[in-house]
Tab-separated table of C-alpha atoms in Angstrom:
chain	number	residue	atom	x	y	z
D	1	MET	CA	29.330	22.656	-17.007
D	2	PRO	CA	27.281	24.214	-14.197
D	3	ARG	CA	24.614	22.019	-12.630
D	4	PRO	CA	21.244	22.962	-11.147
D	5	ARG	CA	21.455	24.625	-7.754
D	6	TYR	CA	19.716	21.956	-5.695
D	7	THR	CA	18.564	22.697	-2.192
D	8	PRO	CA	20.977	21.436	0.494
D	9	LEU	CA	18.369	18.826	1.445
D	10	VAL	CA	18.001	17.437	-2.071
D	11	ASP	CA	21.764	17.575	-2.571
D	12	SER	CA	22.171	15.332	0.485
D	13	LEU	CA	19.708	12.647	-0.618
D	14	PRO	CA	20.513	9.500	-2.595
D	15	ALA	CA	18.858	9.146	-6.001
D	16	SER	CA	17.014	5.996	-4.998
D	17	VAL	CA	13.438	4.766	-5.032
D	18	PRO	CA	11.591	2.765	-2.351
D	19	PHE	CA	11.039	-0.253	-4.587
D	20	VAL	CA	12.968	-1.921	-7.392
D	21	GLY	CA	10.269	-2.840	-9.872
D	22	PRO	CA	9.991	-6.222	-11.565
D	23	GLU	CA	10.623	-4.574	-14.930
D	24	THR	CA	13.964	-3.264	-13.648
D	25	GLN	CA	14.899	-6.744	-12.472
D	26	GLU	CA	13.836	-8.297	-15.767
D	27	ARG	CA	16.033	-5.879	-17.691
D	28	ALA	CA	18.983	-6.579	-15.403
D	29	ARG	CA	18.635	-10.352	-15.661
D	30	GLY	CA	17.784	-10.384	-19.343
D	31	ALA	CA	14.732	-12.574	-18.855
D	32	ALA	CA	11.066	-12.135	-18.016
D	33	PHE	CA	9.422	-13.548	-14.913
D	34	THR	CA	6.926	-16.334	-15.502
D	35	ALA	CA	4.933	-15.392	-12.367
D	36	ARG	CA	4.672	-11.818	-11.093
D	37	LEU	CA	3.939	-12.407	-7.406
D	38	GLY	CA	5.861	-9.690	-5.607
D	39	ALA	CA	4.193	-6.329	-6.162
D	40	ASN	CA	0.952	-6.787	-4.180
D	41	GLU	CA	-0.993	-6.279	-7.390
D	42	ASN	CA	-4.422	-7.793	-7.967
D	43	ILE	CA	-3.459	-10.386	-10.556
D	44	PHE	CA	-7.113	-11.339	-10.990
D	45	GLY	CA	-7.509	-8.016	-12.765
D	46	PRO	CA	-10.257	-5.427	-12.979
D	47	SER	CA	-13.910	-5.934	-13.764
D	48	PRO	CA	-14.771	-6.447	-17.444
D	49	LYS	CA	-17.005	-3.392	-17.041
D	50	VAL	CA	-13.902	-1.417	-16.068
D	51	VAL	CA	-12.047	-2.617	-19.144
D	52	THR	CA	-14.982	-1.468	-21.268
D	53	ALA	CA	-15.029	1.908	-19.519
D	54	ILE	CA	-11.297	2.327	-20.157
D	55	ALA	CA	-11.777	1.539	-23.831
D	56	ASP	CA	-14.719	3.935	-24.090
D	57	ALA	CA	-12.745	6.722	-22.405
D	58	ALA	CA	-9.581	6.179	-24.453
D	59	SER	CA	-10.757	8.302	-27.388
D	60	GLY	CA	-11.072	11.242	-25.006
D	61	ALA	CA	-7.501	10.893	-23.744
D	62	TRP	CA	-6.624	14.100	-25.595
D	63	MET	CA	-8.524	15.989	-22.883
D	64	TYR	CA	-7.251	16.683	-19.397
D	65	GLY	CA	-9.119	14.929	-16.650
D	66	ASP	CA	-11.593	16.888	-14.543
D	67	PRO	CA	-9.321	18.648	-12.016
D	68	GLU	CA	-12.035	18.368	-9.357
D	69	ASN	CA	-12.595	14.624	-9.965
D	70	HIS	CA	-16.239	15.582	-9.564
D	71	ASP	CA	-18.000	12.409	-10.662
D	72	LEU	CA	-15.627	10.051	-8.860
D	73	ARG	CA	-15.681	12.097	-5.655
D	74	GLY	CA	-19.456	12.190	-5.762
D	75	ALA	CA	-19.707	8.446	-6.246
D	76	LEU	CA	-17.220	7.788	-3.461
D	77	ALA	CA	-19.120	10.123	-1.150
D	78	ALA	CA	-22.366	8.285	-1.846
D	79	HIS	CA	-20.632	4.923	-1.374
D	80	HIS	CA	-19.288	5.910	2.044
D	81	GLY	CA	-22.223	8.056	3.164
D	82	VAL	CA	-20.191	11.257	3.469
D	83	SER	CA	-19.977	14.571	1.634
D	84	PRO	CA	-17.714	15.098	-1.403
D	85	GLU	CA	-16.002	17.778	0.686
D	86	ASN	CA	-14.661	14.949	2.841
D	87	ILE	CA	-12.868	13.234	-0.051
D	88	VAL	CA	-9.764	14.056	-2.065
D	89	VAL	CA	-8.747	11.939	-5.055
D	90	GLY	CA	-5.092	11.548	-5.951
D	91	GLU	CA	-2.467	9.485	-7.723
D	92	GLY	CA	-2.815	6.449	-5.505
D	93	ILE	CA	-2.102	6.474	-1.795
D	94	ASP	CA	1.537	7.141	-2.645
D	95	GLY	CA	0.656	10.463	-4.235
D	96	LEU	CA	-1.670	11.430	-1.403
D	97	LEU	CA	0.996	10.622	1.188
D	98	GLY	CA	3.363	12.937	-0.640
D	99	TYR	CA	0.816	15.748	-0.628
D	100	LEU	CA	0.009	15.260	3.047
D	101	VAL	CA	3.659	15.285	4.061
D	102	ARG	CA	4.186	18.437	2.006
D	103	LEU	CA	1.229	20.026	3.799
D	104	VAL	CA	2.418	19.459	7.352
D	105	VAL	CA	6.071	18.390	7.541
D	106	GLY	CA	8.898	20.897	7.457
D	107	GLU	CA	12.601	20.374	7.937
D	108	GLY	CA	13.254	18.611	11.228
D	109	ASP	CA	9.601	17.970	12.029
D	110	PRO	CA	9.083	14.595	13.759
D	111	VAL	CA	6.911	11.805	12.395
D	112	VAL	CA	6.351	8.311	13.758
D	113	THR	CA	6.036	4.995	11.946
D	114	SER	CA	6.920	1.353	12.462
D	115	ALA	CA	10.398	0.042	11.619
D	116	GLY	CA	9.890	-1.915	8.406
D	117	ALA	CA	6.459	-0.486	7.546
D	118	TYR	CA	5.522	0.810	4.087
D	119	PRO	CA	8.676	2.644	2.929
D	120	THR	CA	7.079	5.163	0.554
D	121	PHE	CA	5.865	7.171	3.544
D	122	ASN	CA	9.451	7.439	4.789
D	123	TYR	CA	10.569	8.413	1.281
D	124	HIS	CA	8.240	11.423	1.293
D	125	VAL	CA	9.142	12.435	4.847
D	126	THR	CA	12.848	12.327	4.035
D	127	GLY	CA	12.253	14.292	0.838
D	128	PHE	CA	10.687	17.143	2.784
D	129	GLY	CA	13.292	17.083	5.548
D	130	GLY	CA	11.250	15.487	8.308
D	131	THR	CA	12.719	13.366	11.074
D	132	ILE	CA	11.540	9.762	11.232
D	133	HIS	CA	11.079	8.019	14.574
D	134	THR	CA	10.257	4.310	14.556
D	135	VAL	CA	8.916	1.673	16.900
D	136	PRO	CA	9.290	-2.092	16.372
D	137	TYR	CA	6.562	-4.486	15.345
D	138	ARG	CA	5.043	-6.583	18.117
D	139	ASP	CA	4.201	-10.190	17.247
D	140	ASP	CA	4.346	-9.332	13.517
D	141	HIS	CA	1.751	-6.577	13.983
D	142	GLU	CA	2.227	-2.841	14.011
D	143	ASP	CA	1.989	-1.687	17.629
D	144	PRO	CA	-0.680	1.033	18.114
D	145	GLU	CA	0.200	1.689	21.758
D	146	ALA	CA	3.907	2.066	21.011
D	147	LEU	CA	3.196	4.351	18.056
D	148	ILE	CA	1.034	6.638	20.186
D	149	ALA	CA	3.570	6.651	23.029
D	150	LYS	CA	6.411	7.556	20.667
D	151	ALA	CA	4.290	10.286	19.068
D	152	ALA	CA	3.632	11.818	22.484
D	153	GLU	CA	7.318	11.560	23.351
D	154	VAL	CA	8.631	13.332	20.236
D	155	GLY	CA	5.677	15.614	19.443
D	156	ALA	CA	5.019	13.936	16.122
D	157	LYS	CA	3.140	15.811	13.446
D	158	LEU	CA	2.171	12.591	11.691
D	159	ILE	CA	1.672	9.005	12.862
D	160	TYR	CA	1.497	6.290	10.213
D	161	ILE	CA	-0.169	2.886	10.535
D	162	ALA	CA	-1.480	0.522	7.871
D	163	ASN	CA	-4.427	-1.692	8.736
D	164	PRO	CA	-4.227	-4.317	7.297
D	165	ASP	CA	-0.468	-4.103	7.302
D	166	ASN	CA	2.073	-4.206	4.516
D	167	PRO	CA	4.444	-6.120	4.542
D	168	MET	CA	3.120	-8.627	7.101
D	169	GLY	CA	-0.539	-8.959	6.130
D	170	SER	CA	-1.538	-8.731	9.806
D	171	TRP	CA	-4.357	-6.561	11.104
D	172	HIS	CA	-6.028	-5.099	14.167
D	173	GLU	CA	-9.744	-5.128	14.830
D	174	GLY	CA	-11.625	-1.870	14.426
D	175	ASP	CA	-12.043	-1.295	18.153
D	176	VAL	CA	-8.265	-1.320	18.578
D	177	ILE	CA	-7.871	1.290	15.834
D	178	SER	CA	-10.691	3.353	17.343
D	179	GLY	CA	-8.848	3.293	20.653
D	180	MET	CA	-5.720	4.456	18.874
D	181	ILE	CA	-7.558	7.366	17.254
D	182	ASN	CA	-8.964	8.385	20.621
D	183	THR	CA	-5.457	8.641	22.102
D	184	VAL	CA	-3.772	10.604	19.303
D	185	PRO	CA	-1.740	13.333	21.045
D	186	GLU	CA	-2.789	16.939	20.558
D	187	GLY	CA	-1.126	18.365	17.465
D	188	SER	CA	-0.630	14.970	15.831
D	189	LEU	CA	-2.489	13.545	12.828
D	190	LEU	CA	-2.965	9.811	12.380
D	191	ILE	CA	-2.631	8.445	8.850
D	192	LEU	CA	-4.706	5.281	8.660
D	193	ASP	CA	-3.611	3.519	5.480
D	194	GLU	CA	-6.467	1.185	4.523
D	195	ALA	CA	-5.149	0.096	1.117
D	196	TYR	CA	-6.142	-3.512	1.825
D	197	CYS	CA	-9.348	-2.921	3.779
D	198	GLU	CA	-11.621	-4.573	1.194
D	199	THR	CA	-9.710	-7.876	1.349
D	200	GLY	CA	-10.017	-8.348	5.106
D	201	PRO	CA	-12.911	-8.845	7.518
D	202	ALA	CA	-15.304	-5.927	7.854
D	203	SER	CA	-14.575	-5.856	11.581
D	204	LEU	CA	-11.111	-4.380	11.017
D	205	MET	CA	-12.547	-1.028	9.902
D	206	PRO	CA	-13.507	1.412	12.667
D	207	PRO	CA	-16.605	3.559	12.170
D	208	LEU	CA	-16.121	6.384	9.697
D	209	ASP	CA	-16.278	9.769	11.461
D	210	VAL	CA	-15.426	12.652	9.141
D	211	THR	CA	-15.868	15.182	11.946
D	212	ASP	CA	-12.776	13.872	13.758
D	213	PRO	CA	-9.731	16.028	12.877
D	214	ARG	CA	-7.290	13.521	14.392
D	215	VAL	CA	-7.321	10.994	11.546
D	216	ILE	CA	-7.135	10.801	7.771
D	217	ARG	CA	-8.035	7.492	6.112
D	218	MET	CA	-6.488	6.528	2.808
D	219	ARG	CA	-7.948	4.052	0.311
D	220	THR	CA	-6.984	2.880	-3.170
D	221	PHE	CA	-8.274	1.271	-6.341
D	222	SER	CA	-4.900	-0.461	-6.791
D	223	LYS	CA	-5.555	-3.561	-4.702
D	224	ALA	CA	-8.986	-5.196	-4.517
D	225	TYR	CA	-10.257	-3.274	-7.538
D	226	GLY	CA	-7.272	-4.293	-9.700
D	227	LEU	CA	-6.270	-0.844	-10.980
D	228	ALA	CA	-2.664	-0.470	-9.806
D	229	GLY	CA	-1.599	0.729	-13.246
D	230	MET	CA	-4.168	3.546	-13.221
D	231	ARG	CA	-2.933	5.256	-10.035
D	232	VAL	CA	-6.221	6.193	-8.399
D	233	GLY	CA	-6.508	6.599	-4.653
D	234	TYR	CA	-8.481	8.738	-2.267
D	235	ALA	CA	-8.470	10.031	1.282
D	236	ILE	CA	-11.375	10.592	3.651
D	237	ALA	CA	-11.083	13.203	6.391
D	238	GLN	CA	-12.535	16.298	8.006
D	239	ALA	CA	-13.475	18.851	5.344
D	240	ASP	CA	-10.951	21.548	6.293
D	241	LEU	CA	-8.059	19.124	5.906
D	242	ILE	CA	-9.379	17.880	2.572
D	243	THR	CA	-9.690	21.471	1.318
D	244	SER	CA	-6.050	22.080	2.243
D	245	PHE	CA	-4.939	19.521	-0.360
D	246	ASN	CA	-6.146	21.938	-3.047
D	247	LYS	CA	-3.347	24.319	-2.061
D	248	ILE	CA	-0.591	22.014	-3.271
D	249	ARG	CA	-1.942	18.988	-5.143
D	250	ASN	CA	-1.463	18.382	-8.873
D	251	HIS	CA	-4.983	19.209	-10.008
D	252	PHE	CA	-4.524	17.238	-13.235
D	253	GLY	CA	-2.744	14.335	-11.565
D	254	VAL	CA	-5.485	11.763	-12.128
D	255	GLY	CA	-6.169	11.472	-15.839
D	256	ARG	CA	-9.511	11.205	-17.568
D	257	VAL	CA	-9.174	7.492	-18.345
D	258	ALA	CA	-8.145	6.720	-14.766
D	259	GLN	CA	-11.148	8.602	-13.392
D	260	ALA	CA	-13.461	6.622	-15.671
D	261	ALA	CA	-11.826	3.375	-14.573
D	262	GLY	CA	-12.229	4.192	-10.879
D	263	LEU	CA	-15.865	5.151	-11.337
D	264	ALA	CA	-16.668	1.928	-13.197
D	265	ALA	CA	-14.843	-0.172	-10.622
D	266	LEU	CA	-16.736	1.424	-7.750
D	267	HIS	CA	-20.042	0.750	-9.481
D	268	ASP	CA	-19.305	-2.965	-9.946
D	269	GLN	CA	-19.452	-4.134	-6.343
D	270	ALA	CA	-20.582	-7.602	-7.444
D	271	TYR	CA	-17.264	-8.111	-9.209
D	272	LEU	CA	-15.404	-6.803	-6.170
D	273	THR	CA	-17.150	-9.418	-4.023
D	274	LYS	CA	-16.098	-12.195	-6.396
D	275	THR	CA	-12.519	-10.913	-6.459
D	276	VAL	CA	-12.306	-10.852	-2.676
D	277	GLU	CA	-13.514	-14.462	-2.643
D	278	ARG	CA	-10.835	-15.431	-5.153
D	279	ILE	CA	-8.192	-13.684	-3.083
D	280	ALA	CA	-9.311	-15.574	0.024
D	281	SER	CA	-9.089	-18.880	-1.850
D	282	ALA	CA	-5.616	-18.002	-3.087
D	283	ARG	CA	-4.528	-17.191	0.472
D	284	ASP	CA	-5.630	-20.680	1.493
D	285	ARG	CA	-3.709	-22.194	-1.410
D	286	LEU	CA	-0.556	-20.261	-0.522
D	287	ALA	CA	-0.873	-21.453	3.078
D	288	GLU	CA	-1.079	-25.049	1.835
D	289	ILE	CA	1.998	-24.583	-0.344
D	290	ALA	CA	3.912	-23.136	2.594
D	291	THR	CA	2.897	-25.992	4.904
D	292	ASP	CA	3.791	-28.598	2.283
D	293	ASN	CA	7.320	-27.180	2.289
D	294	GLY	CA	7.743	-26.958	6.053
D	295	LEU	CA	7.167	-23.206	6.177
D	296	THR	CA	4.492	-21.169	7.965
D	297	ALA	CA	2.029	-18.825	6.285
D	298	LEU	CA	1.137	-15.949	8.592
D	299	PRO	CA	-2.561	-15.005	8.877
D	300	SER	CA	-3.351	-12.384	6.237
D	301	ALA	CA	-6.159	-9.909	5.572
D	302	THR	CA	-4.507	-8.651	2.381
D	303	ASN	CA	-4.063	-9.762	-1.220
D	304	PHE	CA	-0.731	-11.371	-0.351
D	305	VAL	CA	0.578	-13.927	2.121
D	306	THR	CA	3.733	-13.465	4.161
D	307	ILE	CA	5.496	-16.789	4.645
D	308	ASP	CA	7.818	-17.401	7.585
D	309	CYS	CA	10.864	-19.285	6.283
D	310	GLY	CA	11.682	-20.449	9.804
D	311	GLU	CA	15.254	-19.186	10.002
D	312	ASP	CA	17.026	-15.830	9.800
D	313	GLY	CA	16.997	-13.089	7.206
D	314	ASP	CA	19.957	-14.485	5.315
D	315	PHE	CA	18.111	-17.740	4.752
D	316	ALA	CA	14.945	-15.958	3.623
D	317	ARG	CA	16.984	-13.847	1.209
D	318	ALA	CA	18.531	-17.028	-0.178
D	319	VAL	CA	15.051	-18.521	-0.680
D	320	LEU	CA	13.972	-15.335	-2.428
D	321	ALA	CA	17.058	-15.452	-4.648
D	322	GLY	CA	16.196	-19.045	-5.508
D	323	LEU	CA	12.696	-18.025	-6.544
D	324	LEU	CA	14.003	-15.175	-8.686
D	325	ALA	CA	16.468	-17.557	-10.333
D	326	ARG	CA	13.487	-19.737	-11.229
D	327	ASN	CA	11.625	-16.806	-12.787
D	328	ILE	CA	9.265	-16.222	-9.850
D	329	PHE	CA	9.066	-12.570	-8.801
D	330	ALA	CA	8.457	-12.229	-5.072
D	331	ARG	CA	9.542	-9.838	-2.339
D	332	MET	CA	10.213	-9.862	1.385
D	333	PRO	CA	10.110	-7.563	4.419
D	334	PHE	CA	13.313	-5.574	4.816
D	335	VAL	CA	13.753	-5.184	8.585
D	336	ALA	CA	14.612	-7.860	11.144
D	337	PRO	CA	13.031	-9.934	12.576
D	338	GLN	CA	10.333	-9.701	9.887
D	339	ASP	CA	12.994	-10.304	7.226
D	340	ARG	CA	12.833	-14.007	8.090
D	341	CYS	CA	9.849	-14.050	5.730
D	342	ILE	CA	9.045	-13.815	2.042
D	343	ARG	CA	5.895	-12.202	0.669
D	344	VAL	CA	3.838	-13.688	-2.166
D	345	SER	CA	0.856	-12.128	-3.953
D	346	CYS	CA	-2.437	-13.949	-4.332
D	347	ALA	CA	-2.946	-15.074	-7.901
D	348	PRO	CA	-4.850	-17.473	-10.166
D	349	ASP	CA	-3.985	-21.162	-9.947
D	350	PRO	CA	-1.590	-21.263	-12.936
D	351	ASP	CA	0.671	-18.709	-11.269
D	352	LEU	CA	0.442	-20.470	-7.917
D	353	ASP	CA	1.269	-23.765	-9.638
D	354	LEU	CA	4.528	-22.205	-10.852
D	355	PHE	CA	5.270	-20.948	-7.339
D	356	ALA	CA	4.512	-24.386	-5.855
D	357	GLU	CA	6.932	-25.966	-8.317
D	358	ALA	CA	9.728	-23.466	-7.699
D	359	LEU	CA	9.527	-23.121	-3.909
D	360	PRO	CA	10.954	-26.518	-2.856
D	361	GLU	CA	13.832	-26.093	-5.287
D	362	ALA	CA	14.516	-22.584	-3.941
D	363	ILE	CA	14.485	-23.874	-0.345
D	364	GLN	CA	16.862	-26.704	-1.215
D	365	ALA	CA	19.204	-24.289	-2.985
D	366	ALA	CA	19.132	-21.952	0.040
D	367	ARG	CA	19.999	-24.789	2.414
D	368	SER	CA	22.770	-26.026	0.135
D	369	SER	CA	24.318	-22.562	-0.124
D	370	GLY	CA	24.256	-22.145	3.666
């Protein structure tokens, strides 16, 4: 039978995804996880007001969502003190990254990122035929100076940095990021992924300047607001760039219920404050668990903690396998030397109790197998 006539680019790509989800692993192993600590989700969940808003909006699910995301864009604009013309709403940061890459990256066009940084960006670049150039982490942080230098060297169209960082949880202060923006080479655009900005110190965010065409800042409701399953994100940038998204975005990509959930979450800042406090407490607890087991928790400004297992990547992978065998879902960085670590989401005490119980057994199993 004849098959679809794929483009040469698509024909050359593997049919893979950046992440293997916990559901996929549960199906493969024939058992559910007792603690879901590997997806960087906000396990504390959304505001009760958000849950009510979702329920209230559910009866209207037969209608398409507003393709302009008018109410949510307006609320976000007021929240950030900018114009709605400076904001585009999309299907999480992942969806917005895909749109941005489609806007500016053609076959062979260079982009720059860090080796081991958030892989979904690379997935989109590869899917549109771009050429990825990487620089290594420095002291478990993305390296702004190296990223800018590489961008100047290769003439990058896009430069990607997450602050705070995934997968390490590290961060740079806002003045460092401002300095990076000020040195973006002509013709390059800096993507500042701020998915975790609400869970870190306010000092990590540089001033918001929507007149600067050198940077686009991406935010999400998936992390601190607890709406990963709704797929609502947004980008803030100079108005001409934001308008360009309308040329290619899925105008009905964010559904009516998701828009209502995002709006309710934004309006409940008191709950956000409490959630951030709970995340900070959980980070402290995870650090204690790591120390109790002879491991080192790296400083984190995110809703997860990256734990240095103290040896090489093979040992960390064995620890991770031991956790999975004990029904604890966790993940780890994929690129050396950061792959000496595992990464564990912040969570309520019952989940962390299960992790604390499983970790020493997983470490012992890893050492025995070595």
